XYZ file of C-alpha atoms in Angstrom:
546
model
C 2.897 34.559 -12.146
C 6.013 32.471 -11.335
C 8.761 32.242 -13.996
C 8.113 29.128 -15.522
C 11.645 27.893 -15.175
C 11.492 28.636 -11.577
C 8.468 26.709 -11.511
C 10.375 23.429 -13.109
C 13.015 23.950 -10.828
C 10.493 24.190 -7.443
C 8.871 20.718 -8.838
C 11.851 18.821 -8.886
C 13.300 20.472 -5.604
C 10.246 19.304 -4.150
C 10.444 15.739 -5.673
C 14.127 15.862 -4.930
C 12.926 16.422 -1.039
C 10.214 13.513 -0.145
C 13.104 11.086 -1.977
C 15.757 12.058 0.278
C 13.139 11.724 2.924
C 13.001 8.205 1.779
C 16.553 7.210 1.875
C 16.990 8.842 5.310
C 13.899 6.392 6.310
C 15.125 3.344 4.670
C 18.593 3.673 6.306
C 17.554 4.603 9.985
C 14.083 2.506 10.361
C 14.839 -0.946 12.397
C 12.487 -3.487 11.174
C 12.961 -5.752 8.412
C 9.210 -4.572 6.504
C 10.603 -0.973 6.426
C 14.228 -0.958 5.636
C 14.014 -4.512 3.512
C 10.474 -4.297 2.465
C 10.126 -0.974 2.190
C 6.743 -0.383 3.252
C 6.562 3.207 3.935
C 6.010 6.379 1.921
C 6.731 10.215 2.258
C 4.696 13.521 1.147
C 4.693 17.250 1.244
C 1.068 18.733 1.979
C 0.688 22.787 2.165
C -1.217 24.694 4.658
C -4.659 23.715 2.956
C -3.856 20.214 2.681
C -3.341 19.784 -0.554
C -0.572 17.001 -1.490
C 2.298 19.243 -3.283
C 5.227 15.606 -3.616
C 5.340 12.341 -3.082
C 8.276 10.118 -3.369
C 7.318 7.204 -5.931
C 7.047 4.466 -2.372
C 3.857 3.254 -2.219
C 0.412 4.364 -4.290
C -2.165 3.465 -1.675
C -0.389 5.110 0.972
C 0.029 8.498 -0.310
C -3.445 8.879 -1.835
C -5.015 8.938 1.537
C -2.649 11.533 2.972
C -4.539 14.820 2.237
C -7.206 13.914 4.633
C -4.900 12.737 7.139
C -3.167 15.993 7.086
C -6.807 17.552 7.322
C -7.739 15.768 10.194
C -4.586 16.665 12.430
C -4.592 20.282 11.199
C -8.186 21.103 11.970
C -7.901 19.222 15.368
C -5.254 21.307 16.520
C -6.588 24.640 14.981
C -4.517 26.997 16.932
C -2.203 25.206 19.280
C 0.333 24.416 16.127
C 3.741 25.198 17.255
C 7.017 24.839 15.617
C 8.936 22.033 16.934
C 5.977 20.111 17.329
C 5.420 16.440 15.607
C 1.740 14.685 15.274
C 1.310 11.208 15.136
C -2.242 9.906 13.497
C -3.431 5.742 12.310
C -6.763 5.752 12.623
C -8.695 5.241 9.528
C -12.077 7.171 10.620
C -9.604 10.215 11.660
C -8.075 10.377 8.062
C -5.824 7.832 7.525
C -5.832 4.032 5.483
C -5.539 1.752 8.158
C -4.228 1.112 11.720
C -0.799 -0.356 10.406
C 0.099 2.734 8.899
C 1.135 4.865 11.298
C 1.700 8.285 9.784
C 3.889 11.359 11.607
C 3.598 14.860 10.621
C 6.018 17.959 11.550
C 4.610 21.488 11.053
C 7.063 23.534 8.580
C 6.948 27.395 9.481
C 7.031 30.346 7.363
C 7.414 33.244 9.521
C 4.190 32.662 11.953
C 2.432 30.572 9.730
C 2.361 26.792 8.775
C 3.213 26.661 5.455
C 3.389 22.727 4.983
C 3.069 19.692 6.425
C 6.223 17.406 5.898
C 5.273 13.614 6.552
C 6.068 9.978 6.751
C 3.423 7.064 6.717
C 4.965 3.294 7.475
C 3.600 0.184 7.929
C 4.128 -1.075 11.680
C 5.317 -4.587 11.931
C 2.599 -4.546 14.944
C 0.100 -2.222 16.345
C -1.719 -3.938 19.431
C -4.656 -5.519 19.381
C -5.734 -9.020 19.108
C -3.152 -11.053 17.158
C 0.329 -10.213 16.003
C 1.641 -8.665 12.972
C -0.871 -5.759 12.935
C -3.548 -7.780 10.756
C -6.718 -9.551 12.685
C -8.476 -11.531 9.826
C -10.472 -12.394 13.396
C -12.131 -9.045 13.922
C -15.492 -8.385 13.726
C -14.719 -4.392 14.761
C -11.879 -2.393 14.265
C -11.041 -2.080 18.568
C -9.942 -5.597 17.489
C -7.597 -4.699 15.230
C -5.030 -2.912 17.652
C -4.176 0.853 19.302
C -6.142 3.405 17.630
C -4.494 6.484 17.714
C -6.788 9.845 16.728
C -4.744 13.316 15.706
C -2.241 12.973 18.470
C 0.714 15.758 19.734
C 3.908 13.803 20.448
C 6.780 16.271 20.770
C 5.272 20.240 22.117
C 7.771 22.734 20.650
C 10.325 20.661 20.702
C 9.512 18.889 23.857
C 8.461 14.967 24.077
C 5.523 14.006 25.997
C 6.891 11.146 27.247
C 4.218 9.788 29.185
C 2.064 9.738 25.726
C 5.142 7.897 24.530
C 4.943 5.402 26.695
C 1.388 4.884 27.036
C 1.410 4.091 22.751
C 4.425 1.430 23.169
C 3.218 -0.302 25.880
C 0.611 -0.990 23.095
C 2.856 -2.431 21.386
C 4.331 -6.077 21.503
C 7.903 -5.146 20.248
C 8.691 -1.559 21.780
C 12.303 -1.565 21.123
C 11.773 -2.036 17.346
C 9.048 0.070 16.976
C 10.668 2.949 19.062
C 13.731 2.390 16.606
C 10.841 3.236 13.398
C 9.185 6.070 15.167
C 12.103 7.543 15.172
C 13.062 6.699 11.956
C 9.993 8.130 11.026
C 9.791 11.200 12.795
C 14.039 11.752 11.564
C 12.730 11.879 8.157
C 10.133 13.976 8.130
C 12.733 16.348 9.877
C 14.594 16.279 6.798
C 11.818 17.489 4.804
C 11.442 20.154 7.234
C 14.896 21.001 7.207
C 15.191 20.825 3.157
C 11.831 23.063 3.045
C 13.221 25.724 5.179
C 16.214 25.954 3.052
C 14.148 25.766 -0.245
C 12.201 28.994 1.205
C 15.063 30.635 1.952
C 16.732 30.274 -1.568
C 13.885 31.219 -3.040
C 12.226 33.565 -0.798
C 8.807 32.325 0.586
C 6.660 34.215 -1.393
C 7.814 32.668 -4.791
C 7.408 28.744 -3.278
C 4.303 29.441 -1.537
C 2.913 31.143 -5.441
C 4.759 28.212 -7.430
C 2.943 25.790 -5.014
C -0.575 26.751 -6.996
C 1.331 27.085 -10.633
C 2.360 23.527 -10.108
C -0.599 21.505 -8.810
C -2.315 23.765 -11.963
C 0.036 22.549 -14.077
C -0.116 19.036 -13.314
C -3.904 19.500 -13.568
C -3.597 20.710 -16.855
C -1.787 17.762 -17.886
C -3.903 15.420 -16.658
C -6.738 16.936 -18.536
C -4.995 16.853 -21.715
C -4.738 13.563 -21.045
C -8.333 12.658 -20.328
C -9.467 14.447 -23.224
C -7.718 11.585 -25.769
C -10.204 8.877 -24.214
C -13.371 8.283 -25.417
C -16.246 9.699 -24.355
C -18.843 7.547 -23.137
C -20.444 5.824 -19.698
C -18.220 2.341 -18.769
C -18.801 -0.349 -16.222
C -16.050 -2.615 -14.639
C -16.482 -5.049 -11.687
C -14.109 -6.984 -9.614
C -14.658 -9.652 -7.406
C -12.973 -10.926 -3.466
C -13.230 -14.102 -2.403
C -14.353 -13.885 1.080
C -14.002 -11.930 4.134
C -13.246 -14.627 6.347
C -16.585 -14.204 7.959
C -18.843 -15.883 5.937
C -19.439 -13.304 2.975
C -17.886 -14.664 -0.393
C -17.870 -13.060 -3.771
C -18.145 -9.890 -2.842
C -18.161 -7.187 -5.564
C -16.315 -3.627 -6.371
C -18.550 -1.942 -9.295
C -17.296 1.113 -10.787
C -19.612 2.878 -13.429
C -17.026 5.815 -15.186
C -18.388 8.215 -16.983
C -15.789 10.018 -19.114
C -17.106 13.393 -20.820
C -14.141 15.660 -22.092
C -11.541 16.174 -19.455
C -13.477 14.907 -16.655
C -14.422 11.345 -15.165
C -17.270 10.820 -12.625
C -16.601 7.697 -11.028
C -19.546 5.955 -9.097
C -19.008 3.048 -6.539
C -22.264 3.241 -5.048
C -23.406 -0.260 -6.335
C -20.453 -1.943 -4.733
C -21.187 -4.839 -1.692
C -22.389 -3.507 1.486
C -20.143 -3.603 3.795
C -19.169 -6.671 5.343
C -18.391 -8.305 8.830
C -14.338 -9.096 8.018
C -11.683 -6.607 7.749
C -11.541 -6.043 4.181
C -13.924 -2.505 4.021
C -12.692 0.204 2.972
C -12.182 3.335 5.008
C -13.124 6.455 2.947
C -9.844 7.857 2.421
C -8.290 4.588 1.319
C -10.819 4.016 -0.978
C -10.146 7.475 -2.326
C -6.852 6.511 -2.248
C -7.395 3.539 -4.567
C -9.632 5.741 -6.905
C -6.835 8.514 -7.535
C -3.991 5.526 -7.725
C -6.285 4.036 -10.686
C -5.987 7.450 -12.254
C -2.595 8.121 -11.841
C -1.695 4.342 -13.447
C -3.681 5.512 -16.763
C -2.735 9.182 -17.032
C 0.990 9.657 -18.896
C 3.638 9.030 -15.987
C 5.482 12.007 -16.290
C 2.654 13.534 -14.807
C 3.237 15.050 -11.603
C 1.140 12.526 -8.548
C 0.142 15.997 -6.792
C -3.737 17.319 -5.598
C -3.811 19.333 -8.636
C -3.412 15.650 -11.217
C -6.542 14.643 -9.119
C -8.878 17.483 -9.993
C -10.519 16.322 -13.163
C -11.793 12.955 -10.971
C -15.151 13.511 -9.394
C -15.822 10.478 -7.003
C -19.462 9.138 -5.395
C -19.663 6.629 -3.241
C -22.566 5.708 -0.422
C -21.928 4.902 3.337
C -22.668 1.507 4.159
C -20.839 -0.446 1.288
C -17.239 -2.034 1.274
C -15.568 1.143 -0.011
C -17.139 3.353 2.500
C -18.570 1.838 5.441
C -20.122 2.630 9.224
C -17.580 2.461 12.257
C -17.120 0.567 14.157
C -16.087 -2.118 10.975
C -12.484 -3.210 10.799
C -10.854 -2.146 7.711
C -6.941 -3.577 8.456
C -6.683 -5.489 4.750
C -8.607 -2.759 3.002
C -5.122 -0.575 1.656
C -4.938 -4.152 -0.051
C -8.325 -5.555 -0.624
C -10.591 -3.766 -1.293
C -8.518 -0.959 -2.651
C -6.674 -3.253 -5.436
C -10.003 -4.179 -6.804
C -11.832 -0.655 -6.259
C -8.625 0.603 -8.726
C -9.031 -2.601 -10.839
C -13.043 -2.206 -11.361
C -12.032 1.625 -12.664
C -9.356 0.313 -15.042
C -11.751 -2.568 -16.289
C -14.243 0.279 -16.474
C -11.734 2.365 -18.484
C -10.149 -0.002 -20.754
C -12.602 0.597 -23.751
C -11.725 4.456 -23.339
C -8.520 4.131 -23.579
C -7.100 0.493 -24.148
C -3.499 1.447 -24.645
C -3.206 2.612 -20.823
C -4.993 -0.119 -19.699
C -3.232 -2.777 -17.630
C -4.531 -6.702 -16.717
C -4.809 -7.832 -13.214
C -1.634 -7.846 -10.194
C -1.596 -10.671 -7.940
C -3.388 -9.931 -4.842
C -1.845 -10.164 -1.624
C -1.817 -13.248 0.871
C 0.729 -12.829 3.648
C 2.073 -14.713 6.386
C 3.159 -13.430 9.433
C 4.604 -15.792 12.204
C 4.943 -15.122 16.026
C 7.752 -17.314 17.883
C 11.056 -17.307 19.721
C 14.124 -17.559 17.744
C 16.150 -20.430 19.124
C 19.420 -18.414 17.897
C 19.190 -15.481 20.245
C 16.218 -16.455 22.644
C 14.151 -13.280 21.543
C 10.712 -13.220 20.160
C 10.535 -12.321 16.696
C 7.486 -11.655 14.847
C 8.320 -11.721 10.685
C 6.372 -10.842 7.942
C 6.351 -12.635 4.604
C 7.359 -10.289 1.385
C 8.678 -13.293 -0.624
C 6.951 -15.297 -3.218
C 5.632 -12.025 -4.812
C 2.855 -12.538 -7.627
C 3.054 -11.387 -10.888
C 2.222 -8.169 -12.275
C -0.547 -7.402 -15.274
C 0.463 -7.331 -18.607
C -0.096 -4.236 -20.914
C -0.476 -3.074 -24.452
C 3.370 -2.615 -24.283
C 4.603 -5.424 -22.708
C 4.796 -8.346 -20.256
C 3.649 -7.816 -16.812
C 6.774 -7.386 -14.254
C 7.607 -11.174 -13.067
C 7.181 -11.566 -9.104
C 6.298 -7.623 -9.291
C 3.639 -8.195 -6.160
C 0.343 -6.821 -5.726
C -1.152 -3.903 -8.017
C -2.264 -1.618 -4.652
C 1.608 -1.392 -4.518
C 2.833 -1.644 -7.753
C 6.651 -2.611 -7.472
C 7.158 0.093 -4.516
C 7.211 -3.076 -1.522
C 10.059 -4.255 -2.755
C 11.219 -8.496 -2.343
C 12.715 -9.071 0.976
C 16.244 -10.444 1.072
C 16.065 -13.843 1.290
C 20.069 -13.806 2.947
C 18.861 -11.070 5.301
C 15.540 -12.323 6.668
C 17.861 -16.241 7.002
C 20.457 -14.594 9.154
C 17.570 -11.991 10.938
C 15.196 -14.860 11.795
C 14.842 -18.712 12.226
C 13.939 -19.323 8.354
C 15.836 -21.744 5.497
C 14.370 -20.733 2.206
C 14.476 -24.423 0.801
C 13.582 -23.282 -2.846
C 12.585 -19.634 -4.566
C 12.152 -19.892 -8.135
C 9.542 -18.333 -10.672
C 5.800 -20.492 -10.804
C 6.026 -21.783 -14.305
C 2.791 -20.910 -16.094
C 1.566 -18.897 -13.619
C 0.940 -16.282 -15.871
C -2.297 -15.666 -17.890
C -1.528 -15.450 -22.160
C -1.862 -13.180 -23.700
C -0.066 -10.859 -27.052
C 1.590 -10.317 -23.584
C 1.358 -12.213 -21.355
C 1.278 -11.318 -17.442
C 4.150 -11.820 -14.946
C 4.525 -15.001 -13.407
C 4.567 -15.861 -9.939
C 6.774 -17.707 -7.388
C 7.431 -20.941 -5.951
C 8.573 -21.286 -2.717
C 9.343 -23.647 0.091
C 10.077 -22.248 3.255
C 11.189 -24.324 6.684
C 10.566 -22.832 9.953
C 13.295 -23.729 12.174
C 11.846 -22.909 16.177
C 12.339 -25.182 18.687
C 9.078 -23.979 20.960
C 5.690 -23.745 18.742
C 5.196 -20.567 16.960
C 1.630 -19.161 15.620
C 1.054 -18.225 12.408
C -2.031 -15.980 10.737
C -2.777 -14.894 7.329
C -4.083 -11.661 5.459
C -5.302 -11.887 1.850
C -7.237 -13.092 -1.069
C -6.885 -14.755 -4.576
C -7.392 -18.222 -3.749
C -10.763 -18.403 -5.719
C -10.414 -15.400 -8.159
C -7.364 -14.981 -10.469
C -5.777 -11.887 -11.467
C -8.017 -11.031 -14.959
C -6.836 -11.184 -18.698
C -7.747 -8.211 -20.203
C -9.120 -7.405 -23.680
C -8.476 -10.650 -25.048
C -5.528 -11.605 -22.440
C -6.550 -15.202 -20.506
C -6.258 -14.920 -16.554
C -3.419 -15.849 -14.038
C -3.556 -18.713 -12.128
C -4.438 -17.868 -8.529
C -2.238 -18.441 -5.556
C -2.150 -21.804 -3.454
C -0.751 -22.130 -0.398
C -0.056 -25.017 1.639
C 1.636 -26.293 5.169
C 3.808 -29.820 5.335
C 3.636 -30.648 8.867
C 5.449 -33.589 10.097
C 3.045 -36.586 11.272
C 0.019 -34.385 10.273
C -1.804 -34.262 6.989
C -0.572 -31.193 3.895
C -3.303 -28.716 4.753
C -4.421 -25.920 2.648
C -3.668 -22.271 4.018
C -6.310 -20.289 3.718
C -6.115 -16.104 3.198
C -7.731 -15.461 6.340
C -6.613 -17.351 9.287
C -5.797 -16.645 12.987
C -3.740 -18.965 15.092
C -2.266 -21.508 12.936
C -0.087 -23.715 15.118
C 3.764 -23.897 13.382
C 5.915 -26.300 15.063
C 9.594 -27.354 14.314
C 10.913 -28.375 10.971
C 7.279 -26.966 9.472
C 7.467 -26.163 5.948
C 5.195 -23.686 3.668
C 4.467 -24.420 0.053
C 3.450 -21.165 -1.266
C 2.222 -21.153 -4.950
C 1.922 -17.024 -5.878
C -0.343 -15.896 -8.363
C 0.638 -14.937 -12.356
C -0.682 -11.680 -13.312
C -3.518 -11.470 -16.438
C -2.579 -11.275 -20.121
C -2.926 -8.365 -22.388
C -4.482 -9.169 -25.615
C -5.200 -12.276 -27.489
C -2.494 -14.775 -27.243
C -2.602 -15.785 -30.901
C -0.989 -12.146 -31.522
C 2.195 -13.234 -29.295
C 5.348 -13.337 -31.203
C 6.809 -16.856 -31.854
C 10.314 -15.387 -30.355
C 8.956 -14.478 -27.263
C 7.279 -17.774 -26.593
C 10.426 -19.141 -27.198
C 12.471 -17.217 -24.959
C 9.728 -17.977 -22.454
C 9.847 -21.736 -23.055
C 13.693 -21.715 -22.597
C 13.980 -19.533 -19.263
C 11.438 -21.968 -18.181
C 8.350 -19.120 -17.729
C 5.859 -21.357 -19.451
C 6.343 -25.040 -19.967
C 5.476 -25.575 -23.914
């Protein structure tokens, strides 16, 4: 047995390792939704797969990770090499989603891998039919851009360049893109590097034994935590919208049973799986299951393999959360996997009400294809402004302008000075929504208004990706809902028309202007319970109107 102290000392190492893997990737990676946004994450896995760190980036991401390092591992059984890096998006290989393109370097111990140091970011584009890496078009994921199965990019040290070139000629914007890989594939040499030296402090022997001490450990605590709940069988549901294809109110049902440390969670009566791109892959959906479980469990629980144990999961092929290839899955790391996690905390909140937290705003984004008049380049930019509101909870307001509950606060606001100067854009107003936000004894986060002027001089194409047009973010043991999101276009000579979440090819032309309306997260408790002081400071910062 390790000394406990030792143990402590690994954990934070560790911890101390995917961060600095993050900084390196936030200060090297080109595009705007990495080093702005932030939409990336970072991980340590061991030899078995098992996730060991995981910098606090992005919940949906790193859930999924385990079976992406799985699926490169066992594909390469026996050609691993040191030097070597893997590269790995598609989502019936392992990973969430096509966007996310993950890269994994090997980490030696003597002959032996002894863990997997990676990086998984969101690609401003990926191929396939439309721009901006989300289809709300496709009917089958081939639609939905380059599909790229466990993959060897660098051999001992050597690139394969002609593998290289084949992937961005895939691409629309290769220079960017080449500028992230290598972003991506620089950090997860840091982890490498910071491993190696971590072994060689320590000696190998005592990280590789710590390795099982911690994920115990954080096991343990998660139990402990569990067993404070109430025993009993719960039932939560969550509904979409649409899936741009015809299907509308499509449901997530969760059924929880919780029986001393342990939860069985059963998704098996959710939708079947539908003809838009909103399924679920089966590790994003387990994804969204274990990010439910870490929101509720205390949070100075490690987010390791071992804090996952005490959640048994069932699910059945053929619904949203875990459906037949070939379906496209592009929105799923948002919708479905915000509501799969939102159906278990509904589920939950009986069981323990003090963890449980009201509904995020969902995500609707806009991504725009043109030619910036400035420089004469193509551009293709992705909307992180206008954030919705976060859920309230039985300790406080939800986080104003927070953004969607898949995320949590980890995609952070884009600069509104650097996306102006980047790309042809005038942000004409940004303020919060005033009552946006559902009551509550708190109340949820409100939303944003904003009114944003595209300024091409050739037509540019626009296409959307998200929900919450229909169904608001939910008020939660008493709390009232959020209002949902509304998003419009002001078109000179043309009539206001309403955007919808799910749209290919929406002609922008010059001087256009987008009224986007974001949603207020749900309320947490009844609203008669909410201090007079606090509805006055909310009157006066102008957060609710009376």
């Amino acid at each position: 047995m390790t000394d406990p102290i030792t143990v402590s000392v690994l954990t934070h190492r560790l911890e101390a390792i995917v961060q600095e893997m993050g900084e390196a990737m936030l200060r090297t990676a080109y595009s705007q939704i990495l080093n702005s946004s932030r939409d990336f994450s970072t991980a340590l896995c061991d030899a078995q797969a098992r996730l060991v760190a995981q910098a606090e980036h992005v919940p949906i991401h790193v859930g999924a990770i385990p079976w992406a390092v799985e699926s490169v591992r066992d594909a390469f059984k026996g050609r691993i090499r040191p030097g070597d890096v893997y590269l790995l998006n598609d989502p019936y290989h392992g990973n969430n989603h096509l966007p996310d393109l993950t890269a994994f370097v090997p980490v030696f111990v003597g002959d032996e891998v002894a863990f997997w140091s990676v990086n998984r970011a969101h690609q401003s584009d990926i191929g396939g039919s439309t721009h901006g890496a989300y289809n709300p078009g496709a009917t089958e994921i081939w639609q939905e851009g380059l599909r790229i199965t466990p993959l060897k990019l660098y051999e001992a040290g050597e690139l394969r360049d002609d593998v290289l070139r084949m992937i961005t000629t895939n691409v629309r914007h290769p220079h960017d893109f080449m500028g992230d890989l290598r972003a991506m594939i620089g950090s997860a040499r840091v982890g490498e590097r910071r491993l190696l030296a971590l072994t060689r402090d320590y000696g190998a022997a005592t990280v590789l034994a710590a390795v099982d001490e911690i994920l115990d450990g954080a096991e343990l605590q998660a139990r402990r935590c569990v067993k404070t709940w109430r025993d009993g069988v719960y039932r939560g549901e969550t509904i979409l919208d649409d899936d741009g294809h015809g299907f509308t109110d499509i449901w997530i049902r969760a059924t929880v049973t919780k029986k001393g440390s342990a939860l069985t969670v059963d998704l098996s009566d959710s939708h079947p799986q539908v003809t838009g791109f909103i399924n679920s892959s089966f590790p994003n959906t387990m994804s969204a299951v274990h990010m439910a479980f870490a929101y509720l469990i205390d949070p100075r629980t490690p987010k390791n393999s071992g804090t996952f144990r005490p959640v048994r999961v069932i699910a059945k092929q053929g619904t949203i959360v875990w459906p037949y290839p070939p379906a496209p899955v592009t929105l799923a790391t948002n919708h479905c996997a915000q509501e799969i996690a939102e159906a278990i905390i509904r589920a939950l909140a009986p069981a323990c009400p003090e963890r449980a937290i009201a509904g995020w705003g969902r995500r609707f984004r806009i991504a725009i294809k043109g030619v910036n008049p400035r420089t004469r380049k193509p551009f293709i930019w992705h909307m992180f402004h206008a954030r919705p509101g976060g859920g309230a909870t039985a300790v406080g307001d939800g986080w104003e302008t927070a953004g969607e509950g898949q995320a949590a606060g980890g995609i952070k606001f884009g600069s509104v000075e650097v996306a102006e100067t980047r790309f042809p854009l005038t942000f004409e107003h940004h303020e919060f929504r005033t009552d946006s936000a559902g009551d509550g004894m708190y109340r949820g986060g409100v939303g944003a208004v904003l009114r944003l002027r595209v300024d091409i001089e050739e037509p540019a194409v626009a296409n959307t990706a998200g929900d919450g047009i229909r169904h608001a973010p939910y008020g939660l043991l008493g709390g009232k809902d959020g209002l949902p999101h509304r998003y419009r276009l002001r078109s000179r000579g043309r009539p206001m028309r309403v955007v919808k979440t799910k749209e290919v090819g929406i002609l922008v032309r010059k001087g256009d202007v987008f009224l986007v309306e974001s949603s207020g997260g749900g309320g947490y408790g009844p609203p008669a319970k909410r201090a007079k002081a606090a509805r006055e400071i909310d009157r006066i910062n102008g957060l609710v109107s009376r």
